[in-house]
Coordinates of C-alpha atoms in Angstrom, one line a residue:
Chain C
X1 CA -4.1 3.3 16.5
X2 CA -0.7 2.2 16.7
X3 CA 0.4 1.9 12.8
X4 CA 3.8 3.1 12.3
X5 CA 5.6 0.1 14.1
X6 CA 3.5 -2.5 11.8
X7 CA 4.6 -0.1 9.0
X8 CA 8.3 -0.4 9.7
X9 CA 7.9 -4.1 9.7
X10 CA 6.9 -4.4 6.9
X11 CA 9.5 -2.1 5.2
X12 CA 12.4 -3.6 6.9
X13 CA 11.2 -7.3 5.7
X14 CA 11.1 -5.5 2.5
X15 CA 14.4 -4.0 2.4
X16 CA 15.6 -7.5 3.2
X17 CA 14.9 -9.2 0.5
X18 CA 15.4 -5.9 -1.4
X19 CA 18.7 -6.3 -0.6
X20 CA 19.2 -9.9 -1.6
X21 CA 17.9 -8.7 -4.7
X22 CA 20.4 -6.1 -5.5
X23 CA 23.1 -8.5 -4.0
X24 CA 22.2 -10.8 -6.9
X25 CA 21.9 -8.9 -9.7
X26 CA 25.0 -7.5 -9.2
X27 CA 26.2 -10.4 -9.2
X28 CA 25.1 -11.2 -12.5
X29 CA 26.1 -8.0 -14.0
X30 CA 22.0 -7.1 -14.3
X31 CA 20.8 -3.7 -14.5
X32 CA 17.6 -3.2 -12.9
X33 CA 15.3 -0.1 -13.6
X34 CA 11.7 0.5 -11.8
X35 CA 9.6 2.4 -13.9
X36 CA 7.1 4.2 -11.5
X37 CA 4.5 6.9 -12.8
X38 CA 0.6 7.8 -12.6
X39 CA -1.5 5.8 -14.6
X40 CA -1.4 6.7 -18.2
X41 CA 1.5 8.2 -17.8
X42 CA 2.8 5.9 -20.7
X43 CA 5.1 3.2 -18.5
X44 CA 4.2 0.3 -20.8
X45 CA 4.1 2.3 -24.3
X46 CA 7.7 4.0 -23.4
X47 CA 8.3 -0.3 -22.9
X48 CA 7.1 -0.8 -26.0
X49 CA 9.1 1.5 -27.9
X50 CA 12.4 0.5 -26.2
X51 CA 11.9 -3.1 -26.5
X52 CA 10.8 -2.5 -30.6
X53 CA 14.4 -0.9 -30.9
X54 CA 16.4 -3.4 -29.3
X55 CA 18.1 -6.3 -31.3
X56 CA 16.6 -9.7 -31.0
X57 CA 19.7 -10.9 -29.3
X58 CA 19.5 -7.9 -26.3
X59 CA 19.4 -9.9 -23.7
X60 CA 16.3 -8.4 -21.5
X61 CA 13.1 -9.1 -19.4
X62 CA 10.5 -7.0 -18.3
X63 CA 8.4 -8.2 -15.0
X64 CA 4.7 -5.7 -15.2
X65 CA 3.2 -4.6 -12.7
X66 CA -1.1 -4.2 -12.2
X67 CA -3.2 -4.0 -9.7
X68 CA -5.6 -6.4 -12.2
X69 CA -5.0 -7.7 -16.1
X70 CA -2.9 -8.9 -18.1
X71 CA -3.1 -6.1 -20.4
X72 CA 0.4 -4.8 -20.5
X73 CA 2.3 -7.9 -20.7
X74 CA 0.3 -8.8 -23.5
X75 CA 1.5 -6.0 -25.2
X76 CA 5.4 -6.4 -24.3
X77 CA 5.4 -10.1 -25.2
X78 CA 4.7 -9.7 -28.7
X79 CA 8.5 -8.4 -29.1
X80 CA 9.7 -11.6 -28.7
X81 CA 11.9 -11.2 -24.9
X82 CA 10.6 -12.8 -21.4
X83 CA 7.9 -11.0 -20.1
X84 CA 5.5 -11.7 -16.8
X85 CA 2.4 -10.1 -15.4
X86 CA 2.7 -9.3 -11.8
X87 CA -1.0 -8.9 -10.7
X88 CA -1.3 -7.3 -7.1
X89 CA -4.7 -7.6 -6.7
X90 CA -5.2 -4.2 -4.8
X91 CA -2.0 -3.5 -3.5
X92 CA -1.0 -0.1 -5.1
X93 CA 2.6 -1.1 -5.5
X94 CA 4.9 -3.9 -6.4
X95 CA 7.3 -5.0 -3.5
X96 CA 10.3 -7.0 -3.1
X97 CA 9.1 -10.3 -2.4
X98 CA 6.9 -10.1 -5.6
X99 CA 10.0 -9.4 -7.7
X100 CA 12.0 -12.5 -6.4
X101 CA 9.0 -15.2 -6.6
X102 CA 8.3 -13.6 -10.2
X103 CA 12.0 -14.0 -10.6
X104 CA 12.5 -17.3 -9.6
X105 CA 12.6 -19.6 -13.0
X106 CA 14.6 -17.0 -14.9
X107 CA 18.2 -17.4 -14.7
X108 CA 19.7 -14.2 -13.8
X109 CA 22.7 -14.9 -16.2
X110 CA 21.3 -14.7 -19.2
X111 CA 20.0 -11.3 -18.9
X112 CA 21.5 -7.7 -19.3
X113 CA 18.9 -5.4 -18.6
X114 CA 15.8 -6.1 -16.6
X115 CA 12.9 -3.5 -16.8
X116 CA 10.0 -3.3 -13.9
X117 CA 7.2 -1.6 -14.4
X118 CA 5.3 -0.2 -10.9
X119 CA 1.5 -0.4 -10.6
X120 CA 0.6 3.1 -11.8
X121 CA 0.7 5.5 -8.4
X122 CA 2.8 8.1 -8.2
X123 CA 2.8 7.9 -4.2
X124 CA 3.2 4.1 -2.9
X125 CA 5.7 2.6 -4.8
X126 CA 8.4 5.0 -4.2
X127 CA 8.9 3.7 -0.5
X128 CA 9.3 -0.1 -1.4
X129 CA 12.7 -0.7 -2.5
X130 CA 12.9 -3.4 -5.0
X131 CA 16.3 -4.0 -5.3
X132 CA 16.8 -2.1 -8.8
X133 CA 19.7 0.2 -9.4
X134 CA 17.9 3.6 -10.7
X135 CA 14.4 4.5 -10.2
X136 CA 12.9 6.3 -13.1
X137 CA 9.8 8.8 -12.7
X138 CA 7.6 9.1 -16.1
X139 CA 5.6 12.5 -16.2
X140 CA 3.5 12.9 -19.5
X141 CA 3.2 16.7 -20.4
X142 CA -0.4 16.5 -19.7
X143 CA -0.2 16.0 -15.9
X144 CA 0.6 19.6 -15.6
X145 CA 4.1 20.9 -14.0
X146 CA 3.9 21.3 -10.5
X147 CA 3.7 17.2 -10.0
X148 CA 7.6 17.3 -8.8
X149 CA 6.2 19.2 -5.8
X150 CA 3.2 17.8 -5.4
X151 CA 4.6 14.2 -5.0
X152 CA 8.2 14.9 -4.4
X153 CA 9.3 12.0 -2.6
X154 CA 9.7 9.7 -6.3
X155 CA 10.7 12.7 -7.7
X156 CA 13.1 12.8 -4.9
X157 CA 14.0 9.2 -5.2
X158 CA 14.4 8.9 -8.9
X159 CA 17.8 9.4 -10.8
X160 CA 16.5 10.1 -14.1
X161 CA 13.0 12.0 -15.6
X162 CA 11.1 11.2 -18.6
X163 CA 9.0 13.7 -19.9
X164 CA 6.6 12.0 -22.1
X165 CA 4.2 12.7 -24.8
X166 CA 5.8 16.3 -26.3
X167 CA 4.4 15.5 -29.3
X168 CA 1.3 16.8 -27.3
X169 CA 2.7 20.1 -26.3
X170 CA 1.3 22.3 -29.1
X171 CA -2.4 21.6 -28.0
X172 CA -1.8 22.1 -24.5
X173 CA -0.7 25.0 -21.7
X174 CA 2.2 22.5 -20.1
X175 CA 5.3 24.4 -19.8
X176 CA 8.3 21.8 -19.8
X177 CA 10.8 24.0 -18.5
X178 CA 9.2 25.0 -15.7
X179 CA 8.4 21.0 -15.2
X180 CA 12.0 19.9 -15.2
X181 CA 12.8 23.1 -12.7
X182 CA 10.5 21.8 -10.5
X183 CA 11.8 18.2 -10.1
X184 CA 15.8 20.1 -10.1
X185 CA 13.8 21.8 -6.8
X186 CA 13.0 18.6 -5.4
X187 CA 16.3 16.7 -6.8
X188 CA 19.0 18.9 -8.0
X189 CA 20.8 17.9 -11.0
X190 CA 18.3 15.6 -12.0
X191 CA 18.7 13.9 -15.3
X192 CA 15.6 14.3 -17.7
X193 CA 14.7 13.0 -21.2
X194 CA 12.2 14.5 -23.1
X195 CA 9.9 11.8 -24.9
X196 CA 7.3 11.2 -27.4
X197 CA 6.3 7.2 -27.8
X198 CA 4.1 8.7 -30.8
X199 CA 6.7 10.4 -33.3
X200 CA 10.2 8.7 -31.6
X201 CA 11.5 11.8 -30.3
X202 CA 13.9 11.3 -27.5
X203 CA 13.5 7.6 -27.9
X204 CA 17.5 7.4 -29.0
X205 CA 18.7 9.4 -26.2
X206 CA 16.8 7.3 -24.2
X207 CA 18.1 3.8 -25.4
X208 CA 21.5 5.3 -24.9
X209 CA 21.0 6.6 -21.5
X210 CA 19.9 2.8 -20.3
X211 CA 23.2 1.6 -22.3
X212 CA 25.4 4.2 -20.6
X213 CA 23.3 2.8 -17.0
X214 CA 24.3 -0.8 -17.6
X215 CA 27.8 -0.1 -18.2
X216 CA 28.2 2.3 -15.3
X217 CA 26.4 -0.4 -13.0
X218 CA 28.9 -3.2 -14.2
X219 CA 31.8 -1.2 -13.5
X220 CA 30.5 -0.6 -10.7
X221 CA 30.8 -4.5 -9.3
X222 CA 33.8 -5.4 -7.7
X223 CA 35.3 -8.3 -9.1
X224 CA 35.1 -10.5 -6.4
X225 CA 31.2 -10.8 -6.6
X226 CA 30.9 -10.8 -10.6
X227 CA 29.5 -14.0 -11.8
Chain T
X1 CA 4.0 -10.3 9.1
X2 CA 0.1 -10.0 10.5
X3 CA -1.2 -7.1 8.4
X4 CA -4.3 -7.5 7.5
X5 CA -5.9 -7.3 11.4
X6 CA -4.3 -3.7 11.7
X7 CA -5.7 -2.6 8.6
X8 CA -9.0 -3.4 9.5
X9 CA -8.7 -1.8 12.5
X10 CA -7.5 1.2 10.9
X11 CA -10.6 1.0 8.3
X12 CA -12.8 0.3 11.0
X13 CA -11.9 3.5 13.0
X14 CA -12.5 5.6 9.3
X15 CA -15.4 3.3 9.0
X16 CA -17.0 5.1 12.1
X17 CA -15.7 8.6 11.7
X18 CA -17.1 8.4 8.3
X19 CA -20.8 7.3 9.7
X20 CA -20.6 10.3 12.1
X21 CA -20.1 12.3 9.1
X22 CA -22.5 10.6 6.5
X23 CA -25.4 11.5 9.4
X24 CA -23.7 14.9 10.0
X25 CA -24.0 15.8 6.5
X26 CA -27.4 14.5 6.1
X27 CA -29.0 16.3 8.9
X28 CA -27.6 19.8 7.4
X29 CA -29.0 19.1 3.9
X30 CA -25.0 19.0 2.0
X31 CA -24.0 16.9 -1.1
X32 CA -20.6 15.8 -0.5
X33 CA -18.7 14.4 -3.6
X34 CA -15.1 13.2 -3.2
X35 CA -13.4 13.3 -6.8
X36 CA -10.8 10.5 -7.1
X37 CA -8.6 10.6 -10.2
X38 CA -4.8 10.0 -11.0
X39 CA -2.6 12.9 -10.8
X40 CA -2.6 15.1 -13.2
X41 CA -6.1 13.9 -14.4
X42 CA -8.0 17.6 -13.9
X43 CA -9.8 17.3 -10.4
X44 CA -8.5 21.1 -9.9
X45 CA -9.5 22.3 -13.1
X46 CA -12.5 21.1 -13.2
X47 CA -13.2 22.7 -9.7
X48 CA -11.5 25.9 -10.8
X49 CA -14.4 25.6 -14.0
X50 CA -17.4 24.6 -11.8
X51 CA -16.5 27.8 -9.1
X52 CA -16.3 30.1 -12.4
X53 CA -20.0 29.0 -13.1
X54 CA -21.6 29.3 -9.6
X55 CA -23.6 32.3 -8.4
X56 CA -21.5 34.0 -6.0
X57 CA -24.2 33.5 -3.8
X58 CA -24.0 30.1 -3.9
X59 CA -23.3 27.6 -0.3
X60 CA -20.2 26.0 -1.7
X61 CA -17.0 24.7 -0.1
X62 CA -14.3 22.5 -1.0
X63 CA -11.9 20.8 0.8
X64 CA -8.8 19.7 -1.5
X65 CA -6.3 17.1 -0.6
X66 CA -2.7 16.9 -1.8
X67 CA 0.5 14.9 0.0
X68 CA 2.3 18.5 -0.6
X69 CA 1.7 22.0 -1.3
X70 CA -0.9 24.6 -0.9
X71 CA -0.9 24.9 -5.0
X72 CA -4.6 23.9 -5.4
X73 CA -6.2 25.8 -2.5
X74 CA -4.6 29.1 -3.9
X75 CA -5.9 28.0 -7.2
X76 CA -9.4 27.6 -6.2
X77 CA -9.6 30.3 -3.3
X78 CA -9.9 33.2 -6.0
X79 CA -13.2 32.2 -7.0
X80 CA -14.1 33.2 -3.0
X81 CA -15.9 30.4 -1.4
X82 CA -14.4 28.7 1.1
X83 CA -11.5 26.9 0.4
X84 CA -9.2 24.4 2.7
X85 CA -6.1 22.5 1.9
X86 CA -5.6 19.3 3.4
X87 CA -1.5 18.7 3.2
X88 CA -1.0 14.8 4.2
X89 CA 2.6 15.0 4.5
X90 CA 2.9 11.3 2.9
X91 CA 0.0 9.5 3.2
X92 CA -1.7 8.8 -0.3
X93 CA -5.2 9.2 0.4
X94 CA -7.4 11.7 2.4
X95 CA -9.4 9.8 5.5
X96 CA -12.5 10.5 7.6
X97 CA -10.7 11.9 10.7
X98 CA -8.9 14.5 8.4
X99 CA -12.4 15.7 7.4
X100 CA -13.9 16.2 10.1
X101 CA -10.9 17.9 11.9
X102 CA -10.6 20.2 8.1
X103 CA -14.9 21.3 9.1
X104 CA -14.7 22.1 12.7
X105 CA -14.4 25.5 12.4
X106 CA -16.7 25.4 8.8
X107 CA -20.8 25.6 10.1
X108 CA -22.4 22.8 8.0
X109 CA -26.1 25.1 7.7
X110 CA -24.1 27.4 5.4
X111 CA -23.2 24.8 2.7
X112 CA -25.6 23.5 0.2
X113 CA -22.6 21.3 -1.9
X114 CA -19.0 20.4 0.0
X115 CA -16.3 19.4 -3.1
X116 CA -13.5 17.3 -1.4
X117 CA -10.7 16.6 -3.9
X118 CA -8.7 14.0 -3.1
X119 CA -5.3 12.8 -3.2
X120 CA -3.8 12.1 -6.8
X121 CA -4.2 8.3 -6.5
X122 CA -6.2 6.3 -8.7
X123 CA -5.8 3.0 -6.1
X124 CA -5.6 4.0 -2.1
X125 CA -8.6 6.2 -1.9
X126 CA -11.1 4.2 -3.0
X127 CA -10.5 1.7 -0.1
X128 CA -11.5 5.4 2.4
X129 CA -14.9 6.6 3.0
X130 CA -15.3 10.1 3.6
X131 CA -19.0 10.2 4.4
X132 CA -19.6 11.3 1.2
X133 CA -23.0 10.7 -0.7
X134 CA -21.1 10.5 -3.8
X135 CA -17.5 9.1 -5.1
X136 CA -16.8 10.7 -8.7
X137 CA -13.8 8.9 -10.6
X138 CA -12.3 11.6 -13.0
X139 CA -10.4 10.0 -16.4
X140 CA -8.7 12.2 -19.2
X141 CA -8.8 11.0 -22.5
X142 CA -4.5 10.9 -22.5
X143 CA -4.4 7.8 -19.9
X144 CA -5.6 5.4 -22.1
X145 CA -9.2 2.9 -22.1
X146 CA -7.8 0.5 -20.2
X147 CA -8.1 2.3 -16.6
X148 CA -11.3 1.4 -15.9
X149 CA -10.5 -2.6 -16.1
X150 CA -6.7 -2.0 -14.9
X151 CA -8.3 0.0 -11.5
X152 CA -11.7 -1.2 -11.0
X153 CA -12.3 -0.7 -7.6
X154 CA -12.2 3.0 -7.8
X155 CA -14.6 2.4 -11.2
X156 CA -17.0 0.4 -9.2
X157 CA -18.2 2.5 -6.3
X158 CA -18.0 5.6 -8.1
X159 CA -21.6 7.3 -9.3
X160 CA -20.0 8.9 -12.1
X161 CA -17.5 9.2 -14.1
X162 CA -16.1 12.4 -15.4
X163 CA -14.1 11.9 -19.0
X164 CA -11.7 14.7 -19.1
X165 CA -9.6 16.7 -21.6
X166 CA -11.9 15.9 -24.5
X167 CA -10.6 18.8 -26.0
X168 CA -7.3 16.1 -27.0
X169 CA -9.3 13.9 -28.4
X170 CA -8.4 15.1 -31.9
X171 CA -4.4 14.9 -31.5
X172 CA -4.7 11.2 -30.0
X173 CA -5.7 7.4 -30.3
X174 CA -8.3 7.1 -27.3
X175 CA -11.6 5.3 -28.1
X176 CA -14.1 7.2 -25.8
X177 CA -17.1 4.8 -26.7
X178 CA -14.3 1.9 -25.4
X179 CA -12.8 3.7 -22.0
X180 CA -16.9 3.8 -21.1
X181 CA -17.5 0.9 -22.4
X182 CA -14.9 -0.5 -19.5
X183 CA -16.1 1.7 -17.1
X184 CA -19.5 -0.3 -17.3
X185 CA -18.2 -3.3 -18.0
X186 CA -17.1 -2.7 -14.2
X187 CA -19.7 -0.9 -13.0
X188 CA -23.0 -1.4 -15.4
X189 CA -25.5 1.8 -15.6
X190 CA -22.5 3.8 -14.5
X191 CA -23.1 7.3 -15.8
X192 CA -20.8 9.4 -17.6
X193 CA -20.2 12.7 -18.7
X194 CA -17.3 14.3 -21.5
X195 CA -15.8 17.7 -20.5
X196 CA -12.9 19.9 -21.4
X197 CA -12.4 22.2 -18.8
X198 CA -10.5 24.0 -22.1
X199 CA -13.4 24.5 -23.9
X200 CA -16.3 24.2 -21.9
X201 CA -17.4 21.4 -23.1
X202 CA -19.8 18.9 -21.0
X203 CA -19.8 21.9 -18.2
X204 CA -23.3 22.8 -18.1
X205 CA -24.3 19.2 -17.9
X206 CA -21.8 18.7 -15.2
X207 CA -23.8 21.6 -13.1
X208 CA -26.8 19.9 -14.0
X209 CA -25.8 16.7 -13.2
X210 CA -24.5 18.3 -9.3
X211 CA -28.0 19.7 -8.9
X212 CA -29.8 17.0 -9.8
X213 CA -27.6 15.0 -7.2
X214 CA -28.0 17.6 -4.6
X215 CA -31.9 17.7 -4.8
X216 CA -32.0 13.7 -5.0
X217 CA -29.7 13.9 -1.7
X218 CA -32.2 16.5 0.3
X219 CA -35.1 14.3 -1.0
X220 CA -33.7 10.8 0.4
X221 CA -33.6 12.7 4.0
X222 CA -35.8 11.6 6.6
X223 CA -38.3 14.7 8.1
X224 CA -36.7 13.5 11.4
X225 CA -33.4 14.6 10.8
X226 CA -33.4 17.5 9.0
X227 CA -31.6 20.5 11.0

């Protein structure tokens, strides 16, 4: 059994193209988020809300990711902005080279923001870089609190935390403090956002976090590369 | 990039181990289930509820998988069967060699029902055969009726599936009649039972249900090989 070699392979091909990635949207002043989480975490309804509080002008994309179905990007393309279904087709994660065929007919300048949603898998897709700026970890309230040490390596990985569904926490034991102590064990000063996709909560804070993102990832591009 | 050969190796090699074990397991007269759920989905709980409701005197063991922590072996130990944590340090599903190195010191003639709970991973461990008579795909009601069509595989070669957390139902939008409606639209004749490991509810037919499955199991062995 010889498998970590084959293993680095295939990372380093993807942190290639990763690379190219992140080298382009740069470039185009993009902000790129990967949403990773468990399934039914709430990934596509925290899409959802965001994308029903953005103007019709905001100029982003979401790119969704499934191991099978169209399901999700059914439900993001009603709201009017470019959305594709990545299907894997068993691979429990999205990887680079999936991102830049998806990408390939959109022209990176006419977009702002663009949102990725991982297969659901708390586990895989945090070692496949896909060229995005932040990785963001959704917990719902219901997984219980000690998932930040149970999986830490995306807790570990991610820059910010959504808490979601805390419209649920008066029918259950979850205690969120002790959640977001956890992931500050894993990843000090962690940034977290508590959410409800139900009632709205948090969903402002949220926006303006992803606003604050962008502008802090524009800044960051030096002026020679900018488009 | 040539990775499909090495994977196939790599199944082939579980492929065996898990034969050896299958025939192992057989010969002693032991159910072995292998729950398979997200993270966060109740696997633990419901072990921690199905422990509470055994004789003491029953031959139980379980074997629980997690990529970090000891949390849910010192969850489940109090109840005083015989408990093992299997820490992966990364990998995102349990395998066959991991089992059988977790037993060596466990004598099989002492166990009438081995529990293996497996890593929080609704994708990779489905593609791993433990040996077990049974794969048992665990769903609470919070992650949504789509999992079944969005995660077949997992759907598909499980016996059963368990619908947790009913004890939500009240507080959210999840059709139960459409979640197993998926389920068999993936797997038809798939059984399924509702529990709240809150509550109770669905416990005692869970029970039933496990020795019903134990006694079929003893049944379906041949005179020849039983120890």
């Amino acid at each position: 059994m010889n498998r970590v070699p084959l293993e680095k392979k295939v990372l380093s091909e993807n942190d290639r193209i990763a690379a190219e990635l992140r080298e382009d949207f740069a470039r185009h002043g993009v902000l790129v988020v990967n949403l990773i989480s468990s399934p039914g975490s709430g990934k596509t309804s925290l899409l959802e809300q965001t994308l029903a509080r953005l103007e019709p002008s905001a100029r982003v994309a979401v790119l969704t990711g499934d191991i099978q179905t169209e399901n999700d990007a059914n439900r993001l393309k009603r709201f009017g902005f470019p959305v594709k279904q990545i299907t894997t087709g068993g691979t429990c994660h999205l990887d680079a080279r999936m991102i830049k065929n998806h990408l390939a007919d959109w022209p990176l300048d006419n977009l702002d923001i663009l949102f990725i949603e991982n297969v659901g898998n708390l586990v895989c897709p945090s070692s496949y870089d896909l060229g995005e700026q932040a990785k963001i970890v959704v917990l719902s309230v219901t997984e219980g609190e000690d998932k930040p040490l149970k999986y830490p390596s995306i807790f570990f990985k991610s820059e910010l935390l959504i808490l979601n569904k805390v419209d649920l926490l008066p029918y259950i034991t979850f205690k969120i403090e002790l959640a977001e102590a956890n992931a500050r064990r894993v990843h000090p000063g962690m940034e977290a956002i508590r959410v409800s996709c139900t009632t709205g909560e948090g969903l402002d804070e949220w926006i303006e976090w992803l606003q604050a993102r962008r502008e802090k990832s524009v800044e960051r591009i030096p002026e020679t590369v900018r488009a």
